[in-house]
C-alpha positions as MATLAB code, in Angstrom:
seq = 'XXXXXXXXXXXXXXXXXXXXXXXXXXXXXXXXXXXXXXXXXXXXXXXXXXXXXXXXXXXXXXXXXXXXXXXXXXXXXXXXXXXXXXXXXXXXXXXXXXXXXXXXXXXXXXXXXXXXXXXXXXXXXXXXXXXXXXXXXXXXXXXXXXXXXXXXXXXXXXXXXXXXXXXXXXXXXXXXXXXXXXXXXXXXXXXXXXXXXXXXXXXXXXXXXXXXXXXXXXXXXXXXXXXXXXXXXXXXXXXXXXXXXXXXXXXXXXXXXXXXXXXXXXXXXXXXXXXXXXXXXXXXXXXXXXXXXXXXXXXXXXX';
ca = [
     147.105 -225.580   57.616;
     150.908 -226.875   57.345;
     150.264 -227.376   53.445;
     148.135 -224.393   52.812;
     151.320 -222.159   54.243;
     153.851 -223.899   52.172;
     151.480 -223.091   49.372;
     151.197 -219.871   49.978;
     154.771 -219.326   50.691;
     155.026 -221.100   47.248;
     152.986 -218.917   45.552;
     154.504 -215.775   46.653;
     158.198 -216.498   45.901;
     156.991 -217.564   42.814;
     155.102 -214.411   42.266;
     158.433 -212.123   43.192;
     160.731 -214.535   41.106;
     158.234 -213.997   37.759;
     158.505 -210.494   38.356;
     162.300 -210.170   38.584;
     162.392 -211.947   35.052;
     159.481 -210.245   33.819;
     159.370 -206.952   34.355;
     163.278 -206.472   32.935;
     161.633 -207.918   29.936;
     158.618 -205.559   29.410;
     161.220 -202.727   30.350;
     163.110 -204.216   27.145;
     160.436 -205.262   25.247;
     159.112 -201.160   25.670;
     162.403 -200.006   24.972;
     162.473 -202.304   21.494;
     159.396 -200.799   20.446;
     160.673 -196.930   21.064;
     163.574 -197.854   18.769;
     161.582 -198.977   16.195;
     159.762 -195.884   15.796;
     162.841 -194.367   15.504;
     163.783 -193.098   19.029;
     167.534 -195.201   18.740;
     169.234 -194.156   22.242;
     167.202 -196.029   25.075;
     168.894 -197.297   28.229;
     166.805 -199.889   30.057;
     167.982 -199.866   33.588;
     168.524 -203.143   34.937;
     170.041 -203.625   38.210;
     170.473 -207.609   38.229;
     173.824 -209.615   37.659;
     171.882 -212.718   36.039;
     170.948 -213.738   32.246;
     168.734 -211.019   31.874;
     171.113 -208.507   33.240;
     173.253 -209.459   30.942;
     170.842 -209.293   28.368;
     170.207 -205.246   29.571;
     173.945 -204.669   29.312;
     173.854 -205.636   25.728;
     170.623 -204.067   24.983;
     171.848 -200.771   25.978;
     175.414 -201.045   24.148;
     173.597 -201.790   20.662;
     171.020 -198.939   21.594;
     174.043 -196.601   22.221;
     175.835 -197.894   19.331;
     172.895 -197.185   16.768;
     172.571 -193.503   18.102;
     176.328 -193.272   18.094;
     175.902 -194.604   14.136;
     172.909 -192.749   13.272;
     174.513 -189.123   14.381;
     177.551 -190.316   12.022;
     175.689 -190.931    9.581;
     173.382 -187.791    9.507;
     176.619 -185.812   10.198;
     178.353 -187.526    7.078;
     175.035 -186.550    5.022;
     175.083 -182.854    5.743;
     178.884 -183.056    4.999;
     178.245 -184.400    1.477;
     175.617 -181.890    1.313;
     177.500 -178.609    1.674;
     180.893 -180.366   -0.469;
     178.645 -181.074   -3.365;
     176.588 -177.807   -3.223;
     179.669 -175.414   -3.578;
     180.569 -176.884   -7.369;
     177.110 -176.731   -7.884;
     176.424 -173.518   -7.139;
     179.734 -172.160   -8.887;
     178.842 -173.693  -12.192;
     174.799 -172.695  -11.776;
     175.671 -169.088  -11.024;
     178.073 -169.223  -13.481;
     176.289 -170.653  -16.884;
     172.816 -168.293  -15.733;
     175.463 -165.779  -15.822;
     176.165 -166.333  -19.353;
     172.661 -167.187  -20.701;
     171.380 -163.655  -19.078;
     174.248 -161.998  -20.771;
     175.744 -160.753  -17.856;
     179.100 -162.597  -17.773;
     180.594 -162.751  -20.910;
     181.817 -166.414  -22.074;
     186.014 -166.707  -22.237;
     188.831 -169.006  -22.019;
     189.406 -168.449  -18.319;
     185.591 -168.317  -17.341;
     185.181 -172.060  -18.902;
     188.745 -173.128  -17.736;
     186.577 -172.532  -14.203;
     183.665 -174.241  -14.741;
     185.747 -176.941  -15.960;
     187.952 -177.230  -12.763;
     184.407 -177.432  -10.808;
     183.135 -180.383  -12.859;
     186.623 -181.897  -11.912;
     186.822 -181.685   -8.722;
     182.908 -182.564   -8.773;
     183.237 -186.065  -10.418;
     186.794 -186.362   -7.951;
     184.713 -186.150   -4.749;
     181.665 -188.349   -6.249;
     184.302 -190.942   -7.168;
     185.979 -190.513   -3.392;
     182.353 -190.866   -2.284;
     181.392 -194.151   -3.807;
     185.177 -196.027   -2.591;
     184.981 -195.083    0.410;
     181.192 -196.389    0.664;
     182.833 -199.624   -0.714;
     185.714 -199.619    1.128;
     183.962 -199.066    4.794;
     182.082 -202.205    4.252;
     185.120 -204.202    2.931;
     182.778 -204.569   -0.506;
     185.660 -202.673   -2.938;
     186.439 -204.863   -5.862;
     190.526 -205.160   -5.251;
     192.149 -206.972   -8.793;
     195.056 -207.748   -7.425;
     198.629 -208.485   -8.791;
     201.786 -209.795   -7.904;
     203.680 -206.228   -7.843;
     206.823 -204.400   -6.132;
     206.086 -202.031   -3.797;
     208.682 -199.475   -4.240;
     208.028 -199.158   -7.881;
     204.238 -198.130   -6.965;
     205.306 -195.409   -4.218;
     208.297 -194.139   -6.990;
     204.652 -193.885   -9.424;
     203.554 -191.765   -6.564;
     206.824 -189.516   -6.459;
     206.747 -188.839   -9.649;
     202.964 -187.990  -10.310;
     203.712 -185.275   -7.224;
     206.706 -184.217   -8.490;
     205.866 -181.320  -10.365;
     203.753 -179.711   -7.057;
     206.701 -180.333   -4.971;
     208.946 -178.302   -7.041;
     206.404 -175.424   -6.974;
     207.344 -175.500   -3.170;
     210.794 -176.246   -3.424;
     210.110 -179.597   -1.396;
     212.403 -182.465   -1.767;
     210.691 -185.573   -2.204;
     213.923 -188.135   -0.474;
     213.068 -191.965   -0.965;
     214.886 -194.669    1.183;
     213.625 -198.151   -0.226;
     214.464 -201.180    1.240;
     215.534 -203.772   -1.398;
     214.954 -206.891   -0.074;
     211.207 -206.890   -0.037;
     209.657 -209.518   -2.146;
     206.643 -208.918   -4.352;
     203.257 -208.314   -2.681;
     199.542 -208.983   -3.945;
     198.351 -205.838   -4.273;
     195.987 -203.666   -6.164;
     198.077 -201.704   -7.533;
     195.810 -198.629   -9.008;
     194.232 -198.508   -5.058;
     197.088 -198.961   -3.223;
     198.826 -195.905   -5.316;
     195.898 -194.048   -4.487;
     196.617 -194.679   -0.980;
     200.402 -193.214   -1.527;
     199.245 -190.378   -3.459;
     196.551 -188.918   -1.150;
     199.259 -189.235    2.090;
     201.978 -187.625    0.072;
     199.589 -184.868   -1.219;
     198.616 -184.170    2.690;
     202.302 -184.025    3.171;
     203.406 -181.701    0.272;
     200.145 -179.457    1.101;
     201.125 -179.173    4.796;
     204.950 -178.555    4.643;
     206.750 -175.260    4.288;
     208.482 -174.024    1.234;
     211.856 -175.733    0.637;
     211.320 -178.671    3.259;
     211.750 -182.854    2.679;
     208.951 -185.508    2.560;
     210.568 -188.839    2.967;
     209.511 -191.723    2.176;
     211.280 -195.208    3.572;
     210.519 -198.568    3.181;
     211.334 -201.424    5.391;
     210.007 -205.195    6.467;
     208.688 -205.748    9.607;
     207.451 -208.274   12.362;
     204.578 -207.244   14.927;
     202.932 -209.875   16.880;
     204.372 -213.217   14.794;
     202.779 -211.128   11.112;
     205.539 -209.990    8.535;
     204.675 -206.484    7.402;
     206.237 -204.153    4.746;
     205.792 -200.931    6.607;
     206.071 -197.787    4.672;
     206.920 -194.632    6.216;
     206.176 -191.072    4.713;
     207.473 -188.271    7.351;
     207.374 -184.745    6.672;
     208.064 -181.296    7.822;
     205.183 -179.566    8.308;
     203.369 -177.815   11.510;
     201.876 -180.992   12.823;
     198.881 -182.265   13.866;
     197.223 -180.850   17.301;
     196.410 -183.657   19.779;
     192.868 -183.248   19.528;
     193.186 -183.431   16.038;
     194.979 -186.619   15.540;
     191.778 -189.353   16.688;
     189.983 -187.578   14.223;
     192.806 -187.207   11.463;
     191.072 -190.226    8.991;
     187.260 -188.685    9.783;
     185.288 -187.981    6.373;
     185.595 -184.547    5.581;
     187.577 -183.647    8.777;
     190.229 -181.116    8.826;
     192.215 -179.685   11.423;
     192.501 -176.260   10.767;
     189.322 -175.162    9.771;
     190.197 -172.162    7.793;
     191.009 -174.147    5.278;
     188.985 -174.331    1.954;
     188.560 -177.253    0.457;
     191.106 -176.142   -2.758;
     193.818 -175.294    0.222;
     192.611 -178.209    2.195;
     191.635 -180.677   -0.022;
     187.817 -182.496    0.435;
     188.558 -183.926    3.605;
     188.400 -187.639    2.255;
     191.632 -187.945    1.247;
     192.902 -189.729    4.420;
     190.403 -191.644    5.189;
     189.817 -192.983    1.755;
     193.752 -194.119    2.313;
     192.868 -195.760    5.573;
     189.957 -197.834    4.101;
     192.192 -198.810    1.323;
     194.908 -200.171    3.268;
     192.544 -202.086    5.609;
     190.614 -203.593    2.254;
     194.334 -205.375    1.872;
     194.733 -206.229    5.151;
     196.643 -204.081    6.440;
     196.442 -200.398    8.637;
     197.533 -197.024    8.908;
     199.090 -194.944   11.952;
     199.623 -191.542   12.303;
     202.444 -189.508   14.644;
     202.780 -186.407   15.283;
     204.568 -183.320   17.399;
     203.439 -179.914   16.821;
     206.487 -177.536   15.028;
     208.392 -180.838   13.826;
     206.005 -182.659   11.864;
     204.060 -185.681   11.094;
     204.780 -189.416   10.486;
     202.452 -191.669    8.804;
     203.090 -195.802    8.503;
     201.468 -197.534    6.160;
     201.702 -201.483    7.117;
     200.685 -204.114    4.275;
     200.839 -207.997    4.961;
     204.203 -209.673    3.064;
     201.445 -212.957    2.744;
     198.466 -212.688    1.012;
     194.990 -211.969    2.514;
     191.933 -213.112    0.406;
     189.150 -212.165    2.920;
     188.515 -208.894    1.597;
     188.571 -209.565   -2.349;
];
């Protein structure tokens, strides 16, 4: 009778112990199965602090991450879909127009179609770097190159919009930084689109300026570049979202006023494919500070 108890007793903690391993697994293995058909946020409640606790914890941060993701992504896909349909539609509209007879062909009606088709094959090229870029994939040919001479590039490209504001673009370079590895047709890119934000943003006869310096953060020697203007500033819950695709803060903007909305983040994405980040300050009525930060050694991990 003695053994038949323990056996029992045996039997039935062994029953209860299978189920407190198994039945967390069927709740996960149900869960997998509703992701795979395409139902991405599950959360499998587990209320255990062992292995397959654990397990649950991780489960449900992936299956929060993916819905997180896929939102992003169909967000991001609606957002190329309205940028790209505007051109469209102006140069559709427009060339009907002209086969129907109804708008007669001239100078300035194909000076228009042509600015369209520019600013088309602009934001299709912005598209396909920053697909690149996001998944560290861009090709960078880099070359040993001087930093300020790339940002004075920049200056001088912007130059002539600046003086239609009556906007001084001041430059403060450092001269003791040594040659970096750079790309140097992406990294002006990078200079470009933040001093374009800048000059767009900042009131008629303001500065921009632009300072560069060496740094040391955490033991890692950094050239950190500085571009600070003028203008109204950023709002506070603007600024997380300051290098979204196609985010911009004041939504009244168009996107000739505004820009496309990738301008920033195609920056950020740049200067992370060198190893290297971005931050953004800013106080509303003074302006806005960005710092560019690239590595003084070289980093090959992203070539």
């Amino acid at each position: 009778m003695a053994a038949i108890a323990v056996s029992l007793v045996a039997i039935i903690a062994g029953y209860a112990l299978a189920r407190t391993i198994t039945d967390p697994l069927c709740k996960l293995s149900k869960a997998t199965e509703r992701i795979a058909k395409g139902h991405l946020y599950q959360n499998v409640n587990v209320e255990t602090n062992d292995e397959v606790g654990c397990l649950a914890d991780s489960f449900n941060r992936m299956s929060k991450s993916l819905a997180k993701n896929d939102k992003v992504n169909k967000q991001l896909q609606a957002n190329i879909s309205h940028e790209l349909k505007t051109p469209l539609a102006i140069i559709q509209g427009n060339l009907e127009g002209m086969l129907d007879g109804i708008i007669e062909p001239s100078d300035e009606q194909l000076r228009s179609l042509h600015e369209e088709a520019v600013h088309l094959n602009h934001l299709i090229k912005e598209l396909h770097d920053l697909s690149l870029a996001e998944v560290y994939q861009l090709h960078l040919q880099k070359v040993s190159c001087n930093i300020n001479q790339i940002i004075g590039r920049s200056l001088r490209v912007l130059k002539p919009l600046s003086d239609k504001k009556s906007i001084d673009l001041h430059a403060d370079f450092a001269k003791n930084i040594p040659n970096l590895e750079l790309d140097i047709e992406r990294i002006h890119q990078v200079f470009y689109n933040i001093l374009l934000n800048g000059i767009r943003y900042s009131p008629i006869g303001s500065q921009v300026q632009v300072k560069t310096q060496r740094r040391t953060m955490a033991g890692q020697r950094w050239v950190c570049i500085s571009i600070k203007d003028n203008g109204p500033g950023i709002n506070p819950e603007d600024l997380p979202h300051i290098f979204d695709h196609f985010y911009r803060g004041e939504k009244s903007r168009d996107r000739k006023s505004g820009g496309s909305g990738l301008g920033l983040a195609v920056a950020k994405h740049m200067a992370e494919n060198h190893g290297g980040d971005i931050y953004v300050t800013s106080s509303l009525g003074v302006g806005t500070t960005f710092e560019v930060l690239l590595p003084l050694e070289t980093i090959h991990a992203t070539t």
